[in-house]
Short mmCIF file of C-alpha atoms in Angstrom, two decimals:
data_model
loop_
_atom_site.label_atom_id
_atom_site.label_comp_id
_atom_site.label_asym_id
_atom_site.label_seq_id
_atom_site.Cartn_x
_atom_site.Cartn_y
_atom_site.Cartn_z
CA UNK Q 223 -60.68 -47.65 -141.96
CA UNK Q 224 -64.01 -46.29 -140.02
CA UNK Q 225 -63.55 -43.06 -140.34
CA UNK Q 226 -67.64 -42.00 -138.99
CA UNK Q 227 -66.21 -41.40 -135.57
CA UNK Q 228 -68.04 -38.98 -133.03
CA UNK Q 229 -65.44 -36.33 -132.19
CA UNK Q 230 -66.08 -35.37 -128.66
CA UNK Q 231 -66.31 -31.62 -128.03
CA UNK Q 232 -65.39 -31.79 -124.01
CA UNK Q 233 -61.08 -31.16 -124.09
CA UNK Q 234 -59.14 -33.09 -122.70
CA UNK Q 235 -57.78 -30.12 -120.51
CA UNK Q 236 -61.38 -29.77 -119.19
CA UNK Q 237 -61.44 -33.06 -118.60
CA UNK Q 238 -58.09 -33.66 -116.65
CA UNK Q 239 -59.34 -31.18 -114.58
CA UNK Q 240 -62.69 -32.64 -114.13
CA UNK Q 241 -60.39 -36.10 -113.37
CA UNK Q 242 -59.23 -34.73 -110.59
CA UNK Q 243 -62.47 -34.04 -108.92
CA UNK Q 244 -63.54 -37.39 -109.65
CA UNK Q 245 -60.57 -38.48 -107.79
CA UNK Q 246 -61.28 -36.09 -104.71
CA UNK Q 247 -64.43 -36.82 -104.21
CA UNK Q 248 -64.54 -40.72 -104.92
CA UNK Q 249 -61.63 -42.37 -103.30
CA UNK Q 250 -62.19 -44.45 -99.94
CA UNK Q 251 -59.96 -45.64 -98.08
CA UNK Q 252 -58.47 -49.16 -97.35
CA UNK Q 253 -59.27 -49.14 -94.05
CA UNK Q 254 -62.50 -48.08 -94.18
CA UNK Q 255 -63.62 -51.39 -96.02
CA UNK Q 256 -61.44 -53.31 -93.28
CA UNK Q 257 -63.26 -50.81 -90.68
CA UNK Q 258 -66.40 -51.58 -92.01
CA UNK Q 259 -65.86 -55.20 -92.81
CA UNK Q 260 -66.93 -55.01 -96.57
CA UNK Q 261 -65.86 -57.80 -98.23
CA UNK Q 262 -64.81 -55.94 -101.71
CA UNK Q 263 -65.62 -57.72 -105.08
CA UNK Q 264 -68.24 -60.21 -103.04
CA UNK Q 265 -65.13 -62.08 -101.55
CA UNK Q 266 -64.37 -63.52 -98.15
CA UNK Q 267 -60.46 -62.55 -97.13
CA UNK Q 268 -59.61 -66.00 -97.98
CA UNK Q 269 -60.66 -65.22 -101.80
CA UNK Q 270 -63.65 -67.19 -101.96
CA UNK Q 271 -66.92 -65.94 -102.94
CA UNK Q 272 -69.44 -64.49 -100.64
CA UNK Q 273 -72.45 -66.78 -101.27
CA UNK Q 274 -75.18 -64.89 -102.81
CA UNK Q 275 -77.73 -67.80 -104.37
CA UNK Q 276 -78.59 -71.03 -104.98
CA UNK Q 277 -79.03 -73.20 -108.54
CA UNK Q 278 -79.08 -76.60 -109.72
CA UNK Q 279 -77.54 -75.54 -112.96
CA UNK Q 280 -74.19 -75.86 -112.43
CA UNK Q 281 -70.98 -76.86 -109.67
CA UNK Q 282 -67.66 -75.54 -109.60
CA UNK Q 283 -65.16 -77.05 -107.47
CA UNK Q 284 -61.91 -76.17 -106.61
CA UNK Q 285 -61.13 -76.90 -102.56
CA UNK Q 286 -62.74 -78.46 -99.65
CA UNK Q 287 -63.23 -76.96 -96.09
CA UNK Q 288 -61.41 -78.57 -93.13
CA UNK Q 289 -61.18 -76.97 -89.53
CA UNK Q 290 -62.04 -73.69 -91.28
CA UNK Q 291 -59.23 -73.65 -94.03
CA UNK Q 292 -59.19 -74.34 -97.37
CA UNK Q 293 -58.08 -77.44 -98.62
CA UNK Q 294 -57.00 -77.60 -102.82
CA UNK Q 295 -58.08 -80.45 -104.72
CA UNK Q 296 -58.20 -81.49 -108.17
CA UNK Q 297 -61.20 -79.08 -110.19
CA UNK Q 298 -64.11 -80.78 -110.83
CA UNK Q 299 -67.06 -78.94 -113.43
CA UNK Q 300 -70.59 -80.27 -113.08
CA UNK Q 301 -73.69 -79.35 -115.35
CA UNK Q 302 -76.88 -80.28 -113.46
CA UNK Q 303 -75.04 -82.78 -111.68
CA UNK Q 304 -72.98 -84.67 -114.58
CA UNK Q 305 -68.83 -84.12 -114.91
CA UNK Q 306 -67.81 -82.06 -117.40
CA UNK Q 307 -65.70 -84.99 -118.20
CA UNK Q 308 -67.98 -87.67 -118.59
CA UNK Q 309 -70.04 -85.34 -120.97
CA UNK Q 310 -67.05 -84.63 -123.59
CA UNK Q 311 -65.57 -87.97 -122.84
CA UNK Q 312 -69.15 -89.75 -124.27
CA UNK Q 313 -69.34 -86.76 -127.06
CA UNK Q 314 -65.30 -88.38 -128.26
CA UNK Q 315 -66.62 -91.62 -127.51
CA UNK Q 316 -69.54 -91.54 -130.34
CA UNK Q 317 -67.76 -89.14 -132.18
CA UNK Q 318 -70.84 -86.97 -131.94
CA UNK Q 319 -71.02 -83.14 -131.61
CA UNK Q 320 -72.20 -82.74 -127.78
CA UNK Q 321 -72.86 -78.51 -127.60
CA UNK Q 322 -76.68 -79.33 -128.66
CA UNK Q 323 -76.56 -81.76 -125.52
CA UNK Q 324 -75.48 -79.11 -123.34
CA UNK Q 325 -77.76 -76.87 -124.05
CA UNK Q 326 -80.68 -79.05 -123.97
CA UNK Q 327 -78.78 -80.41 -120.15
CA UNK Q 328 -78.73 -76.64 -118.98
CA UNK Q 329 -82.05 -75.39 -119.91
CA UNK Q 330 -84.09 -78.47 -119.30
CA UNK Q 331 -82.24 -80.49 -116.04
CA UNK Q 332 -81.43 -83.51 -117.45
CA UNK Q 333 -79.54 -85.17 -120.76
CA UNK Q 334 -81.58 -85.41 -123.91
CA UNK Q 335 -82.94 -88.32 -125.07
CA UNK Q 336 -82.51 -88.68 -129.24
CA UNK Q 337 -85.40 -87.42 -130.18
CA UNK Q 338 -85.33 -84.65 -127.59
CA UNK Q 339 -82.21 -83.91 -129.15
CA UNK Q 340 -83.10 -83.83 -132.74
CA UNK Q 341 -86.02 -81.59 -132.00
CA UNK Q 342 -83.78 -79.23 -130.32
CA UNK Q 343 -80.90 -79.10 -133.21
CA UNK Q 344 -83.97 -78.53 -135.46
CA UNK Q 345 -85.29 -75.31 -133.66
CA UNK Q 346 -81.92 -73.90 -133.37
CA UNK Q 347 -80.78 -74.71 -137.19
CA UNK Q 348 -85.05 -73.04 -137.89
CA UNK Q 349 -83.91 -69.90 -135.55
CA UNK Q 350 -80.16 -68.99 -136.32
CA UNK Q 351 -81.41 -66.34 -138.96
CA UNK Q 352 -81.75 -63.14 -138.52
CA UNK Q 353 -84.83 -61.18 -139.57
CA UNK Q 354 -84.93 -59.51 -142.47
CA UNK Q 355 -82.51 -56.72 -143.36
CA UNK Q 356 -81.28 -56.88 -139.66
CA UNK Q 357 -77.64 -57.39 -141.02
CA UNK Q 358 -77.66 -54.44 -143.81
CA UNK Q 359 -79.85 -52.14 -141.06
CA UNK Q 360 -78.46 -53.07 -137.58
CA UNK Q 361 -75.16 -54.16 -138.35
CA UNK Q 362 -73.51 -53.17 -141.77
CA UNK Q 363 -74.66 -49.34 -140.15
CA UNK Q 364 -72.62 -47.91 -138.02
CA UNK Q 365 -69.60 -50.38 -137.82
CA UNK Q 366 -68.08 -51.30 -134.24
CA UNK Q 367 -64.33 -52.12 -134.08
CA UNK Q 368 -64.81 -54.21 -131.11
CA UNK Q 369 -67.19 -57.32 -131.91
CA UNK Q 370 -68.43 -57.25 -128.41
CA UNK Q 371 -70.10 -53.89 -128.31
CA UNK Q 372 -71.88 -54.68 -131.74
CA UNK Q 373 -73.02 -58.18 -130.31
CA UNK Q 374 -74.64 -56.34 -127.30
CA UNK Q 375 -75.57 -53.80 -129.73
CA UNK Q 376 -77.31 -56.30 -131.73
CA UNK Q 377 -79.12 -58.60 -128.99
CA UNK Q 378 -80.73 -55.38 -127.83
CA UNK Q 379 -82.19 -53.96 -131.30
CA UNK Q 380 -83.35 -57.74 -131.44
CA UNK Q 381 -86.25 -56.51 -128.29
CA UNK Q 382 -87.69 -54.16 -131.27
CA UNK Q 383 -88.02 -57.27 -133.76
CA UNK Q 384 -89.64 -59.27 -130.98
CA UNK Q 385 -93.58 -59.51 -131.18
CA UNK Q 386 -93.73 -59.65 -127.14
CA UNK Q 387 -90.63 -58.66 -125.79
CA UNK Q 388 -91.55 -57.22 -122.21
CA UNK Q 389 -93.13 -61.02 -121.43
CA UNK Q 390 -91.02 -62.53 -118.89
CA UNK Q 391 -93.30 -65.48 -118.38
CA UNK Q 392 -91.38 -68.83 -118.25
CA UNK Q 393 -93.01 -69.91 -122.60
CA UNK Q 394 -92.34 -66.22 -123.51
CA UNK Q 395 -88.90 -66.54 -122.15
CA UNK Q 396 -87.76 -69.72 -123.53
CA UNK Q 397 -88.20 -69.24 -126.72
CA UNK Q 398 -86.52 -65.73 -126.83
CA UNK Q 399 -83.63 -67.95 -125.22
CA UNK Q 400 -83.23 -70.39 -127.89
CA UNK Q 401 -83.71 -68.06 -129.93
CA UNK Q 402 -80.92 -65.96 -128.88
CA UNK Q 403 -78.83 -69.40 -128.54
CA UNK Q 404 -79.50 -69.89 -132.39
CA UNK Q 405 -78.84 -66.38 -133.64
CA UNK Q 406 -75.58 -65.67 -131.48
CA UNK Q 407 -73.76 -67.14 -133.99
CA UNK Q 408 -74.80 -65.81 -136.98
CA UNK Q 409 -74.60 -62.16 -134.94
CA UNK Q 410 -71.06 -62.94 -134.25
CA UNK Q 411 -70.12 -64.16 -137.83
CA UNK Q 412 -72.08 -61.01 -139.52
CA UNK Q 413 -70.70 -58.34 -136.97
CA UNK Q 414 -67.08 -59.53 -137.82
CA UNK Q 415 -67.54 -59.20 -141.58
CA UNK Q 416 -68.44 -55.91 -141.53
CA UNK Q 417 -65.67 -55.24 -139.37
CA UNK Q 418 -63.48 -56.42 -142.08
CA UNK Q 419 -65.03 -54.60 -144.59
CA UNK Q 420 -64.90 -51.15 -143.06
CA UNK Q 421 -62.08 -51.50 -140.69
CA UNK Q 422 -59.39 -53.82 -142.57
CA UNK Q 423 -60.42 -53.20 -146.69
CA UNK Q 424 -61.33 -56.87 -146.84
CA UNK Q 425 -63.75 -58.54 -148.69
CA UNK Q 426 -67.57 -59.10 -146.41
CA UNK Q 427 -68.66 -62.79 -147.33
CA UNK Q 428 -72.27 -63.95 -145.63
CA UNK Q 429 -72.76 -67.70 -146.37
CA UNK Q 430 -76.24 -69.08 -146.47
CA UNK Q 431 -77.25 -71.39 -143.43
CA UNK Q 432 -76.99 -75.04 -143.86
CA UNK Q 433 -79.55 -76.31 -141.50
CA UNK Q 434 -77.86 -79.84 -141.65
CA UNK Q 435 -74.80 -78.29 -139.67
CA UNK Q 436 -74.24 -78.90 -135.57
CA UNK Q 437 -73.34 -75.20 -133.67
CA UNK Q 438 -69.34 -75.84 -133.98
CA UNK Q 439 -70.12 -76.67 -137.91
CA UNK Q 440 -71.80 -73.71 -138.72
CA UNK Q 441 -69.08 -71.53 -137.04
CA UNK Q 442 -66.59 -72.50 -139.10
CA UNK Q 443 -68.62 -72.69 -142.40
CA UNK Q 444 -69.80 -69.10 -141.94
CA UNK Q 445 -66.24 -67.71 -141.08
CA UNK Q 446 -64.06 -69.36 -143.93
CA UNK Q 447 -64.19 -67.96 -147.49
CA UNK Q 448 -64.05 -71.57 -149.23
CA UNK Q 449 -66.80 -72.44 -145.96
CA UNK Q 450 -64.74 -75.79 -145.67
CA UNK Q 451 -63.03 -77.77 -142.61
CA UNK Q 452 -62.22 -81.07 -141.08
CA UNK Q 453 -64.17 -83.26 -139.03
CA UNK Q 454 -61.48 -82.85 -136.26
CA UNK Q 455 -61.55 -79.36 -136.52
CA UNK Q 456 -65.02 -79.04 -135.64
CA UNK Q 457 -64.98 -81.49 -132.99
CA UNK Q 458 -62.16 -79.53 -131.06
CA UNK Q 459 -63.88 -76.34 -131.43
CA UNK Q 460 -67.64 -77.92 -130.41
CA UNK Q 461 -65.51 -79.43 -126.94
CA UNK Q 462 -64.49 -75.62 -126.78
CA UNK Q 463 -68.31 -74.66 -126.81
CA UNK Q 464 -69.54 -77.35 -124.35
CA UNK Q 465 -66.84 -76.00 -121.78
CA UNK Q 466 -67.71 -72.45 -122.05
CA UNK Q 467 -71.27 -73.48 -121.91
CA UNK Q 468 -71.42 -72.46 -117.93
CA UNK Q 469 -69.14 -71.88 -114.60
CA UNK Q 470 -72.11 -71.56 -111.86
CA UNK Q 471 -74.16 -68.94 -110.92
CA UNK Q 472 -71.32 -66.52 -109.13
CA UNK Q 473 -69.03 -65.89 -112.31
CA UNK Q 474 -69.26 -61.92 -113.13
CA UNK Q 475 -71.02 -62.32 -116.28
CA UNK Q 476 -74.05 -64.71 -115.29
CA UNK Q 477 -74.37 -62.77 -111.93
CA UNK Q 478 -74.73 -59.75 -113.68
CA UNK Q 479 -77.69 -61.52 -116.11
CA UNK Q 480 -78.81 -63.10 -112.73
CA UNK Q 481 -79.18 -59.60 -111.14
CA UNK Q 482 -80.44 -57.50 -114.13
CA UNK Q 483 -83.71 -60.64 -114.54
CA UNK Q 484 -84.21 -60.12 -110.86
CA UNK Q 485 -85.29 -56.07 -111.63
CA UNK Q 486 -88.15 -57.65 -113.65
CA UNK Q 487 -86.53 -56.46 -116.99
CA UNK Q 488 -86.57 -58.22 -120.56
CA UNK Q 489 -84.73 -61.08 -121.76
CA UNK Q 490 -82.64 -58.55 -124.42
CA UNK Q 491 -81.81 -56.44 -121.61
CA UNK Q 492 -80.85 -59.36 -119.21
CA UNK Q 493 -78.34 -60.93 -121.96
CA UNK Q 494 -76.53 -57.91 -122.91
CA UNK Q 495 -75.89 -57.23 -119.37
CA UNK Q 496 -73.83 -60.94 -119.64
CA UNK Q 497 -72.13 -59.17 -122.74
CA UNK Q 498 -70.85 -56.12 -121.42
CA UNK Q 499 -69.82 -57.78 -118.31
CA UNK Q 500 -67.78 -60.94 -120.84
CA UNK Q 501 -66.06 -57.77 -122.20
CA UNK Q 502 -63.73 -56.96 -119.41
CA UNK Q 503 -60.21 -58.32 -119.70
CA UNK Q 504 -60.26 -59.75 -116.19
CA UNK Q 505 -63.09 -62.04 -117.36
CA UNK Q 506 -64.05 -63.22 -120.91
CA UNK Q 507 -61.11 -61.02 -122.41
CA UNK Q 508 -58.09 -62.54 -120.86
CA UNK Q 509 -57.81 -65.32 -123.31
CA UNK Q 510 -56.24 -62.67 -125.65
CA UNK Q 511 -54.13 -61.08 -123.05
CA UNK Q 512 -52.88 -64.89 -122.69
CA UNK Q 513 -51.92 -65.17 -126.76
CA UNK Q 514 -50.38 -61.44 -126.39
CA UNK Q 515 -48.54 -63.01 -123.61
CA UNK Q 516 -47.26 -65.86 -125.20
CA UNK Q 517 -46.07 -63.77 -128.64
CA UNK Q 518 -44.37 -61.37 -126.26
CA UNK Q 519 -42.42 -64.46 -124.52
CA UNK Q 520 -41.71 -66.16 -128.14
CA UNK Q 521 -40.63 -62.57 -129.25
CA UNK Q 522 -38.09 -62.01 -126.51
CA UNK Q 523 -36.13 -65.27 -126.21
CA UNK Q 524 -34.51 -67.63 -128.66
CA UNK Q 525 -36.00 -70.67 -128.14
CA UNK Q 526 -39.48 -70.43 -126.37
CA UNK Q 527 -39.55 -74.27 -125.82
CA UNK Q 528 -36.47 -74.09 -123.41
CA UNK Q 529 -37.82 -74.06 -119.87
CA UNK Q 530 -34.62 -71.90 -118.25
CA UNK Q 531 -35.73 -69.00 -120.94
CA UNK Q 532 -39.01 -68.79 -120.17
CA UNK Q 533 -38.21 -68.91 -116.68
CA UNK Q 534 -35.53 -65.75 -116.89
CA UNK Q 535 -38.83 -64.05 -118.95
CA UNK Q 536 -41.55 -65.30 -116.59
CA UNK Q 537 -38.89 -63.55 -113.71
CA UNK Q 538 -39.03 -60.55 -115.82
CA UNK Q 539 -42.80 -60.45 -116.26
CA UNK Q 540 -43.70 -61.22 -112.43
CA UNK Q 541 -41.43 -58.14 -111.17
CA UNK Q 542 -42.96 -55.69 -113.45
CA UNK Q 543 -39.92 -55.34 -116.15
CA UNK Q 544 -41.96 -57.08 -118.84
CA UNK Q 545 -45.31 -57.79 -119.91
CA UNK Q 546 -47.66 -55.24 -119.32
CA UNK Q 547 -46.85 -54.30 -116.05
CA UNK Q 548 -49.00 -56.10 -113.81
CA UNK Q 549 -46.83 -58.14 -113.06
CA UNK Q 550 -49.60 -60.89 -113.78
CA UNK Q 551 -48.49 -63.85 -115.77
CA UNK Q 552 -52.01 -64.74 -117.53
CA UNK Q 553 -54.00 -68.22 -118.06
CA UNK Q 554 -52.53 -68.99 -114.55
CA UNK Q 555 -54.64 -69.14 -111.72
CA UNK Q 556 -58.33 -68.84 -110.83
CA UNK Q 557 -60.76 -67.77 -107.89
CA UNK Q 558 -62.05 -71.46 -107.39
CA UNK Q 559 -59.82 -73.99 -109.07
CA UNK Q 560 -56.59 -74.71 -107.09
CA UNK Q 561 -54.72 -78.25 -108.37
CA UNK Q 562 -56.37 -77.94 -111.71
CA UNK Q 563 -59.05 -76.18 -113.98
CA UNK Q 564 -60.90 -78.82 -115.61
CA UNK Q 565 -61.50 -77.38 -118.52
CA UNK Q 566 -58.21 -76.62 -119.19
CA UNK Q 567 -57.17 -80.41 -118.47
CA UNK Q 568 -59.52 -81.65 -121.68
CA UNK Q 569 -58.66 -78.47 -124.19
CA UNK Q 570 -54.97 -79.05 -123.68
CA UNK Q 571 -55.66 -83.07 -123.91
CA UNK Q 572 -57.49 -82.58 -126.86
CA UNK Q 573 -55.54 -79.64 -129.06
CA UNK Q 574 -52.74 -81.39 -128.78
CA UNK Q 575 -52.49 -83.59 -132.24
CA UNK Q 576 -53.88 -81.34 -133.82
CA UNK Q 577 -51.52 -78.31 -133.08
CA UNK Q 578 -49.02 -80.58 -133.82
CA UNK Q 579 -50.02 -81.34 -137.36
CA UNK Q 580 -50.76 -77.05 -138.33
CA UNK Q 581 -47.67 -76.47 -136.83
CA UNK Q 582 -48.38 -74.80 -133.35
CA UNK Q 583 -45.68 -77.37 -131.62
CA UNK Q 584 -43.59 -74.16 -130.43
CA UNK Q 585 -46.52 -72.70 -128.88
CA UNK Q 586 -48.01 -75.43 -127.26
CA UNK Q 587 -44.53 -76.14 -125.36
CA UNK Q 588 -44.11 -72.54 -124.81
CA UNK Q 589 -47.84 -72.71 -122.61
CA UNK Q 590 -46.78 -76.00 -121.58
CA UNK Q 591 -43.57 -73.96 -120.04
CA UNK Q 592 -45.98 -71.26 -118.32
CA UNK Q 593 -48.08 -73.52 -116.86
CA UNK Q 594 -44.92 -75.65 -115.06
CA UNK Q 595 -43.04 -72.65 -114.11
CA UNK Q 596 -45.41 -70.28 -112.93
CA UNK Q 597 -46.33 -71.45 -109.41
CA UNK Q 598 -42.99 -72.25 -108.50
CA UNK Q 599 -41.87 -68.77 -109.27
CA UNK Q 600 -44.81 -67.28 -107.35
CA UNK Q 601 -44.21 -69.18 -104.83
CA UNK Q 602 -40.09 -67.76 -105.47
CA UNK Q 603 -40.61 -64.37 -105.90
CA UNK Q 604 -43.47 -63.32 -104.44
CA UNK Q 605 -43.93 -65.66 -101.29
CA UNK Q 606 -47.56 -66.98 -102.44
CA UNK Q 607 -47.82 -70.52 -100.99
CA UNK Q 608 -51.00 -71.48 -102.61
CA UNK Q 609 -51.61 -74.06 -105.22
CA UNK Q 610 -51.99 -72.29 -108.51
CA UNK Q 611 -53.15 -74.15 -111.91
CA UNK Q 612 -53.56 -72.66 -115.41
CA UNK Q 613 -57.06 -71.69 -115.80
CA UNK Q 614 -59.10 -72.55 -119.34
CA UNK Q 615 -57.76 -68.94 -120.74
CA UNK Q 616 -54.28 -70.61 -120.96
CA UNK Q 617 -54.93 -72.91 -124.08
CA UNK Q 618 -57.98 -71.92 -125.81
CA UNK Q 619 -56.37 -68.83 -127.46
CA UNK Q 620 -54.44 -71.31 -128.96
CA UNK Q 621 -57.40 -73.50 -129.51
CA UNK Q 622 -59.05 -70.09 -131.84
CA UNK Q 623 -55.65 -69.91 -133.49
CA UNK Q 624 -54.88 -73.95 -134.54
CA UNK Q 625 -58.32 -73.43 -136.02
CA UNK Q 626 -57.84 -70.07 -137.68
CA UNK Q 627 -60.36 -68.26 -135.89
CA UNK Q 628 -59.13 -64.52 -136.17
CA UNK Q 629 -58.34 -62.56 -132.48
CA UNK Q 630 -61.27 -60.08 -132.99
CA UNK Q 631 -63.29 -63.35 -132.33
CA UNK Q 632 -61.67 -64.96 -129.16
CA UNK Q 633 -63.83 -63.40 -126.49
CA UNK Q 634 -67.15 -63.29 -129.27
CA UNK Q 635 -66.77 -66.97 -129.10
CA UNK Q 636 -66.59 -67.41 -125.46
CA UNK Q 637 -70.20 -65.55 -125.67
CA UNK Q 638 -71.42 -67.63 -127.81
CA UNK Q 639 -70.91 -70.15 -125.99
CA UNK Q 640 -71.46 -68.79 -122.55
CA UNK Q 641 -75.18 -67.52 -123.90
CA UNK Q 642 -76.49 -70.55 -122.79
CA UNK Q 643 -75.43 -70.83 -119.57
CA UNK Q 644 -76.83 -66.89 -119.08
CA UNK Q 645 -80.17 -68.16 -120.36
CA UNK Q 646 -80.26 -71.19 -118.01
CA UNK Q 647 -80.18 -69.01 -115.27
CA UNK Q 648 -81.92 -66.43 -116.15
CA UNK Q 649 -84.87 -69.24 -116.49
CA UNK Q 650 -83.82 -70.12 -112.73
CA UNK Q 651 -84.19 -67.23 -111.44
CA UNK Q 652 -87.57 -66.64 -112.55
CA UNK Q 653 -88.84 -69.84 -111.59
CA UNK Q 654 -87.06 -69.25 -107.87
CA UNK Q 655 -85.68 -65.79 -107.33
CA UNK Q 656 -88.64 -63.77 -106.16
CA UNK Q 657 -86.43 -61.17 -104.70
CA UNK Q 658 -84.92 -57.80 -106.43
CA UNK Q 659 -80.78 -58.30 -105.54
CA UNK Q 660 -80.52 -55.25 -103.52
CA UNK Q 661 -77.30 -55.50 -101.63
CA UNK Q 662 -76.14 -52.84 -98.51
CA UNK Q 663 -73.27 -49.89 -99.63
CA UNK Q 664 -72.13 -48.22 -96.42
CA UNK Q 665 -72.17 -44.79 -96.88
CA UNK Q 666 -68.54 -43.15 -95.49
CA UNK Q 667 -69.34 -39.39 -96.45
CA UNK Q 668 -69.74 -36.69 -93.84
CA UNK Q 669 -73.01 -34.32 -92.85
CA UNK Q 670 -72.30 -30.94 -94.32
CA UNK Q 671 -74.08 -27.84 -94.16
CA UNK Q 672 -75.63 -26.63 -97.42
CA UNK Q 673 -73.89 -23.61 -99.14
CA UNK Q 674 -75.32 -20.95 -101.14
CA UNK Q 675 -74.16 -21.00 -104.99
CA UNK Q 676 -72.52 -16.66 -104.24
CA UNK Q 677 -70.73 -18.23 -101.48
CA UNK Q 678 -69.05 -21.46 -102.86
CA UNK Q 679 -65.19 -21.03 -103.48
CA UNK Q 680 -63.37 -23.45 -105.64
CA UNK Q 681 -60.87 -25.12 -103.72
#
C-alpha cells in the first residue's frame, strides 16, 4: 500500500462549514435556466445536442427528423464517411488487425493503401517508447491509484521531453500526435505496473517492445507475465480499439480537446484535457459501473441467466432499492443511438465464442437479460416511451474481462483507443476552427452595494 499520501491540514469541520457557503452562494434555480432558455449540458429539451461545429471526421447516427420530431432508427457509426461495419467486417474478412487502418482513416481522410499502411505501423512500433528514464522518473515516482490521473499525469510531463512543444503548426502537430498514439500504450501498461507494485505488493514486469506486433498485440504482450495470447484474443480486443477509435466531434471528451486547441494551447495540454474529461463515470468510466452492475445482479439472485430474476432485480434497481441508487440501470441507453448502438451490435457479435470457451456463458446471458428487459421496464415503471438500446459500455467490460485485462484498466483502454480520435480533431480544428469557443453564461446575481470589512456580519 501507498502510504506517501498528502494529509490535508483544512478539517473537515472547517470545511462543512465552508460547504455550506458554497451551497448558498452557487445554487440557481430550475426555473431560471427555463426563464432564461439555457439549454443545460449543450442539449435541446428533446435531448439532442445543441450543434456547436462541423467535421468530416466522423458521423453518429441515431434518429431522423420528421415534422419536427424525432424519429429512432437503427445506429449507424461512420469514420470519414465509411460504416463502422464495413471497416471491422473487411478487418474479419482478411483476418488482419484493422486499428492501424483507423488511425491512418482518421488522421489522413481516407483508407490506407498497403504501403501507406506499413509506413504508418512502422512509425508507431519506432515511437511507442518512452524516453529515457521517463518510467523510473515520471512514473515509478509518486504512484497514482487511479491509472487515469497518472496517464494525464504522464502525457503532460511528455511537453518537457518535447524539443518544440509550444508549435501548433499542422508538421509540428502531427508528429506529437502519432507520437502520443504510439506511446499511450506503453504509458498505460507502465502506469499500471507500478500501481501493482506499490498499491497491491505484486511483482512490476516491463517487457521489451516487439516492433513486429500490431497495437492490440502489444497490449496484451506488455500486460501478461508469460507476454503470450491467441490470435483470437487479439483480434477481439483490436475490434475493441477500432470502435473506441471516435464518436464525432460533440462527445464530452473530444469537445473538451476540441475547445482547449481552440485557446491556441499545446498538443500535451489539449490531450490531457480528453483524459480528465474520459475520467468521469458518466462518460469513459461507466463501463465499470456496468461490470459492478452485473456482479451485483449475479450476487443477488440464484440463477442470473433466468430472465424473471433479473427482471424482479432490474425492478429493484430502477426504484432506487438496489444498485447504487440512481436508479440507473447502466450500458442501457445513449444520447444519440435509439434502436441500436452499433458498436455494441459487433462487440456482442464478436465476444460471443469466445466467452463461451473461458467460461463467461453466465455473464454474457446475464447482459443479454439487461439489454431485453430494460426498456420494457422503463417503459413499466417509469412511463419513458422512447426506444432505448444498450450502448457499447454494456459488453466491453466483459470484453476486458474474457481477455483478462484487470478493472484498473477498463477506462485506460478506452483512452487508448479514443487518443486517436482526440488527435484527429484536434488536427481539424486547426486546419478550420479559427475561432476561440467562447460560449454566453447569463449572469442571475443581483447589484449590491459594497460593504466595508468593520461592518460585514456573518449571517
Amino acid at each position: 500500500m501507498n502510504n506517501n499520501y498528502y494529509i490535508s491540514p483544512i478539517s473537515m469541520d472547517a470545511l462543512s462549514s465552508l460547504c455550506m457557503e458554497l451551497d448558498k452562494n452557487n445554487t440557481i434555480k430550475a426555473q431560471d435556466f427555463e426563464k432564461y432558455q439555457v439549454k443545460r449540458g449543450l442539449r435541446n429539451s428533446d435531448g439532442t445536442g445543441v450543434m456547436a461545429g462541423l467535421t468530416r471526421i466522423c458521423s453518429v447516427e441515431g434518429y431522423y427528423i420528421l415534422d419536427g420530431e424525432r424519429v429512432p432508427k437503427d445506429g449507424k457509426l461512420s469514420y470519414r464517411g465509411y460504416d463502422i461495419n464495413d471497416i471491422v467486417d473487411a478487418c474479419i474478412k482478411d483476418d488482419r488487425f484493422g486499428y492501424e487502418e483507423v488511425v491512418w482513416l482518421l488522421l489522413f481522410g481516407e483508407l490506407p493503401t498497403e504501403n501507406q499502411l506499413l509506413s504508418l505501423r512502422e512509425v508507431i512500433a519506432e515511437c511507442r517508447a518512452l524516453p529515457d528514464e521517463f518510467v523510473e522518473d515520471v512514473i515509478m515516482k509518486h504512484v497514482s491509484n487511479d491509472i487515469m490521473n497518472k496517464m494525464a499525469r504522464c502525457v503532460m510531463n511528455l511537453y518537457s521531453f518535447d524539443e518544440d512543444p509550444d508549435n501548433t503548426s499542422i508538421p509540428n502537430v502531427l508528429r506529437q500526435s502519432l507520437q502520443l498514439i504510439a506511446q499511450m500504450p506503453t504509458i498505460m501498461n507502465s502506469a499500471y505496473q507500478a500501481k501493482r507494485r506499490a498499491f497491491y505488493n505484486k511483482t512490476m514486469f516491463l517487457h521489451p517492445i516487439d516492433k513486429k506486433h500490431s497495437t492490440a498485440e502489444y497490449i496484451l504482450n506488455q500486460l501478461r507475465v508469460d507476454e503470450k495470447f491467441t490470435h483470437d484474443e487479439a483480434r477481439l480486443l483490436d475490434i475493441c480499439l477500432m470502435l473506441h477509435a471516435d464518436h464525432g466531434g460533440g462527445n464530452n471528451s473530444t469537445f473538451s480537446t476540441r475547445v482547449l486547441t481552440s485557446s491556441g494551447t499545446d498538443t500535451y495540454s489539449a490531450i490531457t484535457a480528453g483524459l480528465g474529461s474520459l475520467k468521469g463515470p458518466k462518460h469513459g468510466g461507466a463501463n465499470l459501473r456496468v461490470a459492478n452492475q452485473m456482479h451485483e445482479i449475479m450476487e443477488n439472485v440464484s440463477d442470473s441467466t433466468d430472465p424473471a430474476q433479473v427482471k424482479d432485480y432490474l425492478v429493484k434497481i430502477l426504484n432506487k432499492e438496489a444498485g447504487d441508487g440512481s436508479g440507473l440501470v447502466y450500458g442501457m441507453g445513449h444520447a444519440v443511438y435509439t434502436l441500436s448502438d452499433p458498436r455494441s451490435v459487433i462487440l456482442k457479435e464478436n465476444a460471443r465464442k469466445l466467452a463461451y470457451e473461458k467460461g463467461f456463458e453466465k455473464e454474457f446471458k446475464t447482459l443479454e437479460n439487461i439489454e431485453r428487459l430494460t426498456p420494457e421496464l422503463f417503459a413499466e415503471l417509469k412511463g419513458v416511451d422512447k426506444a432505448m438500446c444498450a450502448n457499447v459500455d454494456l459488453y466491453s467490460g466483459l470484453v476486458y474481462r474474457v481477455l483478462g485485462i484487470p478493472e484498473d484498466l477498463y477506462t485506460p483502454l478506452f483512452a487508448t483507443a479514443r487518443i486517436t480520435g482526440w488527435c484527429a480533431h484536434r488536427l481539424e480544428e486547426l486546419i478550420s476552427g479559427g475561432k476561440i469557443m467562447r460560449p454566453a453564461y447569463k449572469s442571475v446575481s443581483h447589484p449590491k452595494e459594497f460593504v466595508q470589512l468593520i461592518d460585514r456580519k456573518e449571517k
